[in-house]
Amino acid sequence: MITLQVNGKSVELERPTALMAYLEKLGVDPLAVAVEHNGTILERAAYERITLNEGDTVEIVRMVGGGTNQPLAPAVIV
């Protein structure tokens, strides 16, 4: 067993696990999330190369739409 932190919670896996396999196990579309692994935000192309290991820290953030249709105010640089 290995233990790692995923979104601030302790998670146990049977063995080191490929990130893509873990996302699949969660039912998460890799195109709809951003992943930070041990403090580094990953490019999607890197997802296939990452293996989750003992002590790793992972943040998985799902992209969501929404908000208001109000235009953004221009930034003022002083």
Short mmCIF file of N, CA, C and O in Angstrom, two decimals:
data_model
loop_
_atom_site.label_atom_id
_atom_site.label_comp_id
_atom_site.label_asym_id
_atom_site.label_seq_id
_atom_site.Cartn_x
_atom_site.Cartn_y
_atom_site.Cartn_z
N MET A 1 0.83 -1.19 0.00
CA MET A 1 0.00 0.00 0.00
C MET A 1 0.87 1.25 0.00
O MET A 1 1.93 1.27 0.62
N ILE A 2 0.38 2.26 -0.71
CA ILE A 2 1.04 3.56 -0.66
C ILE A 2 -0.01 4.59 -0.21
O ILE A 2 -1.21 4.40 -0.43
N THR A 3 0.46 5.64 0.43
CA THR A 3 -0.43 6.70 0.89
C THR A 3 0.02 8.00 0.26
O THR A 3 1.22 8.31 0.22
N LEU A 4 -0.94 8.77 -0.24
CA LEU A 4 -0.67 10.07 -0.82
C LEU A 4 -1.81 11.01 -0.47
O LEU A 4 -2.82 10.58 0.08
N GLN A 5 -1.62 12.28 -0.75
CA GLN A 5 -2.65 13.29 -0.49
C GLN A 5 -3.27 13.69 -1.82
O GLN A 5 -2.56 14.06 -2.76
N VAL A 6 -4.60 13.59 -1.91
CA VAL A 6 -5.32 14.00 -3.10
C VAL A 6 -6.37 15.02 -2.66
O VAL A 6 -7.25 14.71 -1.85
N ASN A 7 -6.24 16.24 -3.17
CA ASN A 7 -7.14 17.33 -2.80
C ASN A 7 -7.27 17.47 -1.28
O ASN A 7 -8.36 17.64 -0.74
N GLY A 8 -6.13 17.34 -0.60
CA GLY A 8 -6.08 17.54 0.84
C GLY A 8 -6.52 16.36 1.68
O GLY A 8 -6.53 16.45 2.91
N LYS A 9 -6.87 15.24 1.05
CA LYS A 9 -7.31 14.06 1.79
C LYS A 9 -6.32 12.93 1.60
O LYS A 9 -5.76 12.75 0.53
N SER A 10 -6.13 12.16 2.65
CA SER A 10 -5.26 11.00 2.58
C SER A 10 -5.93 9.90 1.76
O SER A 10 -7.09 9.56 2.00
N VAL A 11 -5.20 9.35 0.78
CA VAL A 11 -5.72 8.31 -0.09
C VAL A 11 -4.73 7.16 -0.09
O VAL A 11 -3.52 7.37 -0.17
N GLU A 12 -5.24 5.93 0.01
CA GLU A 12 -4.39 4.75 -0.07
C GLU A 12 -4.65 4.03 -1.39
O GLU A 12 -5.79 3.83 -1.79
N LEU A 13 -3.55 3.67 -2.05
CA LEU A 13 -3.62 2.89 -3.27
C LEU A 13 -2.84 1.60 -3.06
O LEU A 13 -1.90 1.57 -2.26
N GLU A 14 -3.20 0.56 -3.77
CA GLU A 14 -2.54 -0.73 -3.60
C GLU A 14 -1.06 -0.69 -3.97
O GLU A 14 -0.26 -1.40 -3.38
N ARG A 15 -0.72 0.15 -4.94
CA ARG A 15 0.65 0.21 -5.45
C ARG A 15 0.84 1.53 -6.17
O ARG A 15 -0.15 2.23 -6.41
N PRO A 16 2.07 1.89 -6.55
CA PRO A 16 2.24 3.06 -7.40
C PRO A 16 1.32 2.92 -8.61
O PRO A 16 1.18 1.84 -9.19
N THR A 17 0.66 4.03 -8.97
CA THR A 17 -0.40 3.99 -9.97
C THR A 17 -0.22 5.11 -10.99
O THR A 17 0.05 6.25 -10.61
N ALA A 18 -0.39 4.77 -12.25
CA ALA A 18 -0.33 5.78 -13.30
C ALA A 18 -1.43 6.81 -13.07
O ALA A 18 -2.56 6.46 -12.73
N LEU A 19 -1.10 8.08 -13.25
CA LEU A 19 -2.08 9.15 -13.07
C LEU A 19 -3.30 8.92 -13.95
O LEU A 19 -4.44 9.07 -13.50
N MET A 20 -3.11 8.55 -15.21
CA MET A 20 -4.23 8.33 -16.11
C MET A 20 -5.13 7.21 -15.61
O MET A 20 -6.35 7.31 -15.69
N ALA A 21 -4.56 6.15 -15.05
CA ALA A 21 -5.35 5.05 -14.49
C ALA A 21 -6.14 5.53 -13.28
O ALA A 21 -7.30 5.14 -13.09
N TYR A 22 -5.52 6.39 -12.47
CA TYR A 22 -6.22 6.92 -11.30
C TYR A 22 -7.39 7.81 -11.71
O TYR A 22 -8.48 7.70 -11.17
N LEU A 23 -7.17 8.68 -12.71
CA LEU A 23 -8.26 9.52 -13.20
C LEU A 23 -9.39 8.67 -13.76
O LEU A 23 -10.57 8.94 -13.53
N GLU A 24 -9.03 7.62 -14.48
CA GLU A 24 -10.05 6.71 -15.03
C GLU A 24 -10.84 6.03 -13.91
O GLU A 24 -12.06 5.94 -13.97
N LYS A 25 -10.12 5.60 -12.86
CA LYS A 25 -10.77 4.97 -11.71
C LYS A 25 -11.78 5.92 -11.07
O LYS A 25 -12.85 5.50 -10.63
N LEU A 26 -11.45 7.21 -11.04
CA LEU A 26 -12.34 8.22 -10.48
C LEU A 26 -13.49 8.58 -11.42
O LEU A 26 -14.42 9.28 -11.02
N GLY A 27 -13.39 8.15 -12.68
CA GLY A 27 -14.40 8.52 -13.67
C GLY A 27 -14.23 9.94 -14.16
O GLY A 27 -15.20 10.59 -14.55
N VAL A 28 -13.00 10.43 -14.14
CA VAL A 28 -12.70 11.81 -14.49
C VAL A 28 -12.16 11.87 -15.92
O VAL A 28 -11.24 11.13 -16.27
N ASP A 29 -12.71 12.78 -16.72
CA ASP A 29 -12.21 13.02 -18.07
C ASP A 29 -10.94 13.85 -17.96
O ASP A 29 -10.98 14.99 -17.48
N PRO A 30 -9.78 13.34 -18.39
CA PRO A 30 -8.54 14.08 -18.26
C PRO A 30 -8.54 15.41 -19.02
O PRO A 30 -7.77 16.30 -18.71
N LEU A 31 -9.42 15.55 -19.99
CA LEU A 31 -9.51 16.81 -20.74
C LEU A 31 -10.29 17.87 -19.98
O LEU A 31 -10.28 19.04 -20.35
N ALA A 32 -10.98 17.47 -18.91
CA ALA A 32 -11.83 18.40 -18.16
C ALA A 32 -11.25 18.78 -16.80
O ALA A 32 -11.95 19.36 -15.98
N VAL A 33 -9.99 18.41 -16.55
CA VAL A 33 -9.38 18.73 -15.26
C VAL A 33 -7.99 19.32 -15.45
O VAL A 33 -7.34 19.11 -16.47
N ALA A 34 -7.56 20.03 -14.43
CA ALA A 34 -6.17 20.45 -14.31
C ALA A 34 -5.58 19.68 -13.14
O ALA A 34 -6.28 19.44 -12.15
N VAL A 35 -4.34 19.26 -13.26
CA VAL A 35 -3.71 18.45 -12.22
C VAL A 35 -2.39 19.10 -11.80
O VAL A 35 -1.58 19.49 -12.63
N GLU A 36 -2.23 19.21 -10.47
CA GLU A 36 -0.97 19.63 -9.88
C GLU A 36 -0.39 18.43 -9.18
O GLU A 36 -1.07 17.77 -8.38
N HIS A 37 0.86 18.11 -9.47
CA HIS A 37 1.53 16.94 -8.88
C HIS A 37 2.78 17.42 -8.16
O HIS A 37 3.69 17.98 -8.79
N ASN A 38 2.80 17.24 -6.85
CA ASN A 38 3.94 17.65 -6.03
C ASN A 38 4.34 19.11 -6.29
O ASN A 38 5.51 19.44 -6.42
N GLY A 39 3.32 19.98 -6.38
CA GLY A 39 3.55 21.40 -6.50
C GLY A 39 3.76 21.91 -7.92
O GLY A 39 3.95 23.10 -8.12
N THR A 40 3.71 21.02 -8.90
CA THR A 40 3.91 21.41 -10.30
C THR A 40 2.61 21.20 -11.07
O THR A 40 2.06 20.09 -11.07
N ILE A 41 2.13 22.26 -11.71
CA ILE A 41 0.95 22.13 -12.55
C ILE A 41 1.37 21.42 -13.83
O ILE A 41 2.32 21.83 -14.50
N LEU A 42 0.68 20.33 -14.13
CA LEU A 42 1.06 19.51 -15.27
C LEU A 42 0.38 19.95 -16.56
O LEU A 42 -0.80 20.30 -16.56
N GLU A 43 1.10 19.87 -17.65
CA GLU A 43 0.50 19.99 -18.97
C GLU A 43 -0.19 18.66 -19.24
O GLU A 43 0.28 17.60 -18.79
N ARG A 44 -1.28 18.68 -19.97
CA ARG A 44 -2.02 17.43 -20.22
C ARG A 44 -1.15 16.36 -20.87
O ARG A 44 -1.32 15.18 -20.62
N ALA A 45 -0.23 16.77 -21.70
CA ALA A 45 0.66 15.81 -22.36
C ALA A 45 1.49 15.03 -21.35
O ALA A 45 1.92 13.90 -21.62
N ALA A 46 1.71 15.59 -20.16
CA ALA A 46 2.52 14.92 -19.14
C ALA A 46 1.72 13.91 -18.32
O ALA A 46 2.32 13.08 -17.63
N TYR A 47 0.40 13.96 -18.39
CA TYR A 47 -0.42 13.05 -17.58
C TYR A 47 -0.02 11.59 -17.80
O TYR A 47 0.00 10.79 -16.88
N GLU A 48 0.30 11.23 -19.02
CA GLU A 48 0.64 9.84 -19.37
C GLU A 48 1.96 9.40 -18.74
O GLU A 48 2.17 8.21 -18.54
N ARG A 49 2.83 10.35 -18.42
CA ARG A 49 4.17 10.01 -17.90
C ARG A 49 4.23 9.97 -16.38
O ARG A 49 5.25 9.56 -15.82
N ILE A 50 3.19 10.40 -15.70
CA ILE A 50 3.23 10.53 -14.24
C ILE A 50 2.73 9.26 -13.56
O ILE A 50 1.68 8.73 -13.91
N THR A 51 3.49 8.80 -12.58
CA THR A 51 3.08 7.70 -11.72
C THR A 51 2.95 8.24 -10.31
O THR A 51 3.86 8.92 -9.81
N LEU A 52 1.83 7.95 -9.68
CA LEU A 52 1.59 8.38 -8.30
C LEU A 52 2.31 7.43 -7.36
O LEU A 52 2.16 6.22 -7.45
N ASN A 53 3.10 8.00 -6.44
CA ASN A 53 3.93 7.22 -5.53
C ASN A 53 3.69 7.62 -4.08
O ASN A 53 3.06 8.65 -3.80
N GLU A 54 4.24 6.86 -3.18
CA GLU A 54 4.16 7.11 -1.75
C GLU A 54 4.54 8.56 -1.44
O GLU A 54 5.56 9.06 -1.91
N GLY A 55 3.67 9.24 -0.67
CA GLY A 55 3.96 10.59 -0.22
C GLY A 55 3.66 11.71 -1.20
O GLY A 55 3.84 12.87 -0.87
N ASP A 56 3.22 11.37 -2.40
CA ASP A 56 2.91 12.41 -3.39
C ASP A 56 1.74 13.26 -2.93
O ASP A 56 0.90 12.83 -2.13
N THR A 57 1.70 14.48 -3.44
CA THR A 57 0.59 15.40 -3.21
C THR A 57 0.00 15.75 -4.57
O THR A 57 0.73 16.16 -5.48
N VAL A 58 -1.31 15.56 -4.70
CA VAL A 58 -1.99 15.78 -5.98
C VAL A 58 -3.21 16.65 -5.75
O VAL A 58 -3.95 16.46 -4.78
N GLU A 59 -3.38 17.61 -6.62
CA GLU A 59 -4.61 18.43 -6.64
C GLU A 59 -5.25 18.23 -8.00
O GLU A 59 -4.58 18.37 -9.03
N ILE A 60 -6.52 17.86 -8.00
CA ILE A 60 -7.27 17.66 -9.24
C ILE A 60 -8.42 18.65 -9.23
O ILE A 60 -9.25 18.61 -8.32
N VAL A 61 -8.43 19.54 -10.21
CA VAL A 61 -9.43 20.60 -10.25
C VAL A 61 -10.25 20.44 -11.52
O VAL A 61 -9.69 20.43 -12.63
N ARG A 62 -11.56 20.33 -11.35
CA ARG A 62 -12.45 20.21 -12.51
C ARG A 62 -12.78 21.58 -13.05
O ARG A 62 -13.05 22.51 -12.29
N MET A 63 -12.77 21.70 -14.36
CA MET A 63 -13.13 22.96 -15.01
C MET A 63 -14.65 23.12 -14.98
O MET A 63 -15.37 22.17 -15.28
N VAL A 64 -15.10 24.28 -14.61
CA VAL A 64 -16.54 24.55 -14.60
C VAL A 64 -16.80 25.88 -15.29
O VAL A 64 -15.99 26.80 -15.23
N GLY A 65 -17.93 25.95 -15.95
CA GLY A 65 -18.32 27.20 -16.60
C GLY A 65 -19.34 27.90 -15.74
O GLY A 65 -19.79 27.39 -14.72
N GLY A 66 -19.70 29.05 -16.16
CA GLY A 66 -20.74 29.78 -15.44
C GLY A 66 -20.29 31.18 -15.12
O GLY A 66 -19.30 31.67 -15.64
N GLY A 67 -21.07 31.81 -14.29
CA GLY A 67 -20.76 33.19 -13.93
C GLY A 67 -21.76 34.12 -14.58
O GLY A 67 -22.77 33.70 -15.14
N THR A 68 -21.46 35.37 -14.53
CA THR A 68 -22.37 36.35 -15.10
C THR A 68 -21.93 36.72 -16.51
O THR A 68 -20.80 36.44 -16.91
N ASN A 69 -22.80 37.35 -17.21
CA ASN A 69 -22.49 37.80 -18.56
C ASN A 69 -22.01 39.24 -18.57
O ASN A 69 -22.04 39.90 -19.61
N GLN A 70 -21.60 39.74 -17.43
CA GLN A 70 -21.12 41.11 -17.32
C GLN A 70 -19.71 41.20 -17.91
O GLN A 70 -18.87 40.35 -17.64
N PRO A 71 -19.44 42.23 -18.69
CA PRO A 71 -18.09 42.41 -19.22
C PRO A 71 -17.12 42.74 -18.10
O PRO A 71 -17.51 43.33 -17.09
N LEU A 72 -15.89 42.33 -18.27
CA LEU A 72 -14.87 42.65 -17.28
C LEU A 72 -14.47 44.11 -17.40
O LEU A 72 -14.39 44.66 -18.50
N ALA A 73 -14.23 44.74 -16.28
CA ALA A 73 -13.75 46.13 -16.29
C ALA A 73 -12.30 46.13 -16.71
O ALA A 73 -11.54 45.21 -16.38
N PRO A 74 -11.89 47.12 -17.45
CA PRO A 74 -10.47 47.16 -17.86
C PRO A 74 -9.58 47.35 -16.64
O PRO A 74 -9.94 48.00 -15.68
N ALA A 75 -8.40 46.74 -16.71
CA ALA A 75 -7.43 46.88 -15.62
C ALA A 75 -6.77 48.24 -15.71
O ALA A 75 -6.49 48.73 -16.80
N VAL A 76 -6.58 48.87 -14.58
CA VAL A 76 -5.89 50.16 -14.53
C VAL A 76 -4.50 49.92 -13.96
O VAL A 76 -4.35 49.41 -12.87
N ILE A 77 -3.50 50.28 -14.74
CA ILE A 77 -2.11 50.11 -14.29
C ILE A 77 -1.62 51.47 -13.85
O ILE A 77 -1.63 52.42 -14.62
N VAL A 78 -1.21 51.59 -12.60
CA VAL A 78 -0.76 52.87 -12.06
C VAL A 78 0.75 52.86 -11.97
O VAL A 78 1.38 51.96 -11.64
#
